């Protein structure tokens, strides 16, 4: 995949493949530079051309960020409605990726993910909606918790909820009713993108939730005009899109937002699709009235890359796989002791739901909501993990990563037969092994995290005796 | 309720109230006495008249059985198509009920049950479909198991399934294809009704399943003609209806029988309604494709006394109570280790489902299906109970029996507030206590079977802290 440099010319800017090249230019500071000035930068590598939007970063400084995806010399040229920003030229040298840099995650096969260098992406996410809004100390605690966790994706919100009174927001101002949504708080974004970079350093994807319905008119951000929405999204994509660990989640629980229609979400998703030169993973997450109402977005629409599902039943993954896009059960219920029923699962139940969904070829997201501990609920603010599920999910992650796979990312049924027995306790199960080879069978206790071999060798449909306890999985291997 | 005798005349036959009076008369033995001879007996107490069908019991003997429901002198007279059975007169003295005889169970209020003497009936049933078909030794074991259990109802089948080859069936013959469905095997019935009487002696209701769909053409009993069905039902009602612990379950999983339509079941239910002089409890039990398809009979139909539901979710009881008839979740899944998912619940899960259904004002039925023990699955043949649920259901039964109730049988919300927390583990719950009095609150661990008092006194909506474990229930009492 490594490409040679295109010529002998020396270039001063060096950036490794899939890292961020940033260009800074002085420009007009009068009026509303966020709205008044257009800046685009066109990067060229041989016959490959990528155009990115620049953004105003305050104090008369404009920036453009770019993630090169080919090694070698890139040239760029700016174009702008402001003469002083227009026609700047330069070049950069894209060097090989450093250790641990596998590139951005994309869809692999129909239902899986891989990094750009072909490495499988495990996709065991978690949720810390507003962790970047907390104290520095708590944010560090969150990063420390994530570092020791199995999680490789975090769902996190840009916008505050109606219950929050942060010093800084994405927009200028922090008094409800007095926020200027035509201007962005560059300090907010500098901090936020720093946290995105911190996650990147940990190898964690930042699944950015761009809108949510928890405003209820307090800030008004869930009911902006189409022009305001577009202005916001364009700025966010320009500032954050170059970070290779960014995913776009257009909204959390989109169907709970009464100010917007499906047509609005269609338009906003397409807007992100149009502005994002990297085509980062892009979806939109439904709400549920848990255990009753389920109205996912139509994930077959072409601007959707993966199915970001909220549902309580991992057993439905098989049905959702009828749509040829990865199934990510971003919310399946949380371990914890909250009062609401989305937030008081036992560890056993949450781990069970993970195994159900993952053995069916989906991906499941974690969350914790303990309400009486030193730090508040992990799903809201990050902090510390208290539950018993996360070590089991590390075990699950290792297990899934060790399975032999087909080229399309599915588990190879000839080399590995999985049977998750679930929360039941049958005395035996029929394991459908291929008849053309002998198999060893392992019995895995998903909660005790033990693996033992079932005595004997098996071939074809085989009856495997089980101990009388739930949460077991069988793996037949050649 | 005790009524005086109606006159000074001495009567030789004495029978206690709600017990069985049996009349035996010699009659024609030629032809097919089961089909050819009509016998009815009319019993009269003052202005109360009850007419029962007699039945042929082989060897030229005809019998009629009658359950008197008033104390005092009853007179009877026979009428028959056979002259030698016609016009016999006699009388019997109905005496007060003996110890433990509370009469038959009937509906109490909209959603509950009571014995005829007003005693509350707890309704914690179990299922042993073909226990009467097993060896004598095993049947005794079943009775012993029931004696030590909390169960006060047994669902049991009259007809064998396609997998069985019993010596005796309700009909004459035991070779598939050579059974004469126009004649009944009186030895089978003598044995069967003996077992019904054994249950009665234990204070257990016999929920008799008259048809089932597990024949699949082997015996042909699930596809009899309307005339054959009617002949069978009339005989069964005549022989068994006088036992006060009999309930009629027209069919198990009626919707799995492809030979019959809803109109057929309507007709057969009405036929039992017409022939049964006691109006025993009468329902019909749906099948489910568990966790997917649920098509209960329309229980609002007037010939249905209670809702005999098969469903996996005790949480639905509230919805079913919209129909003003008792909800009996006769099948909600079984504790055990069978291969099929209806039969491998953990004890925790089954007990959980019971508490869900019962605290919502329904009744739930038990079953066990351990497949690798000394005796085969309890739900099929009885035998021994191996599970951990039944002692917990005894605890539940005692708990429910101790609750203060309104006249209609519902728990009195002024004197007792229940909150079943379920399989979740919230740190606290809001208990909606009335504001007009102080309440003590008890914390019950439904699986550990412990009761402890929550410190303090509570009034109105109160936050009650909980330990971090599932399967808890709160009870607020004055």
Tab-separated table of C-alpha atoms in Angstrom, chain B residues 99-103 105 115 120-125 143 146-147 149-154 195-206 244-247 397:
chain	number	residue	atom	x	y	z
B	99	UNK	CA	-63.118	-31.253	57.524
B	100	UNK	CA	-61.173	-29.782	54.619
B	101	UNK	CA	-64.178	-29.852	52.299
B	102	UNK	CA	-64.644	-26.276	51.131
B	103	UNK	CA	-66.649	-27.195	48.072
B	105	UNK	CA	-63.622	-23.682	43.342
B	115	UNK	CA	-64.135	-22.259	47.204
B	120	UNK	CA	-59.827	-18.145	49.176
B	121	UNK	CA	-58.282	-20.509	46.635
B	122	UNK	CA	-54.572	-19.772	46.132
B	123	UNK	CA	-54.222	-21.186	42.627
B	124	UNK	CA	-50.608	-22.216	42.308
B	125	UNK	CA	-50.841	-25.006	39.800
B	143	UNK	CA	-48.923	-38.064	44.757
B	146	UNK	CA	-47.651	-33.234	45.297
B	147	UNK	CA	-48.444	-33.778	48.976
B	149	UNK	CA	-45.512	-29.310	47.353
B	150	UNK	CA	-47.250	-25.930	47.295
B	151	UNK	CA	-49.322	-26.891	44.272
B	152	UNK	CA	-53.102	-26.877	44.462
B	153	UNK	CA	-53.928	-27.662	40.835
B	154	UNK	CA	-52.588	-30.192	38.353
B	195	UNK	CA	-56.623	-40.427	40.656
B	196	UNK	CA	-58.932	-37.424	40.497
B	197	UNK	CA	-60.254	-38.522	43.888
B	198	UNK	CA	-56.693	-38.924	45.183
B	199	UNK	CA	-55.998	-35.334	44.184
B	200	UNK	CA	-59.204	-34.238	45.860
B	201	UNK	CA	-58.037	-35.885	49.068
B	202	UNK	CA	-54.872	-33.770	48.823
B	203	UNK	CA	-56.883	-30.603	48.250
B	204	UNK	CA	-55.677	-30.359	44.657
B	205	UNK	CA	-57.750	-29.325	41.682
B	206	UNK	CA	-57.681	-31.592	38.623
B	244	UNK	CA	-65.753	-31.085	42.924
B	245	UNK	CA	-62.071	-30.616	42.105
B	246	UNK	CA	-62.552	-31.010	38.361
B	247	UNK	CA	-61.826	-28.155	35.944
B	397	UNK	CA	-48.031	-19.000	48.101
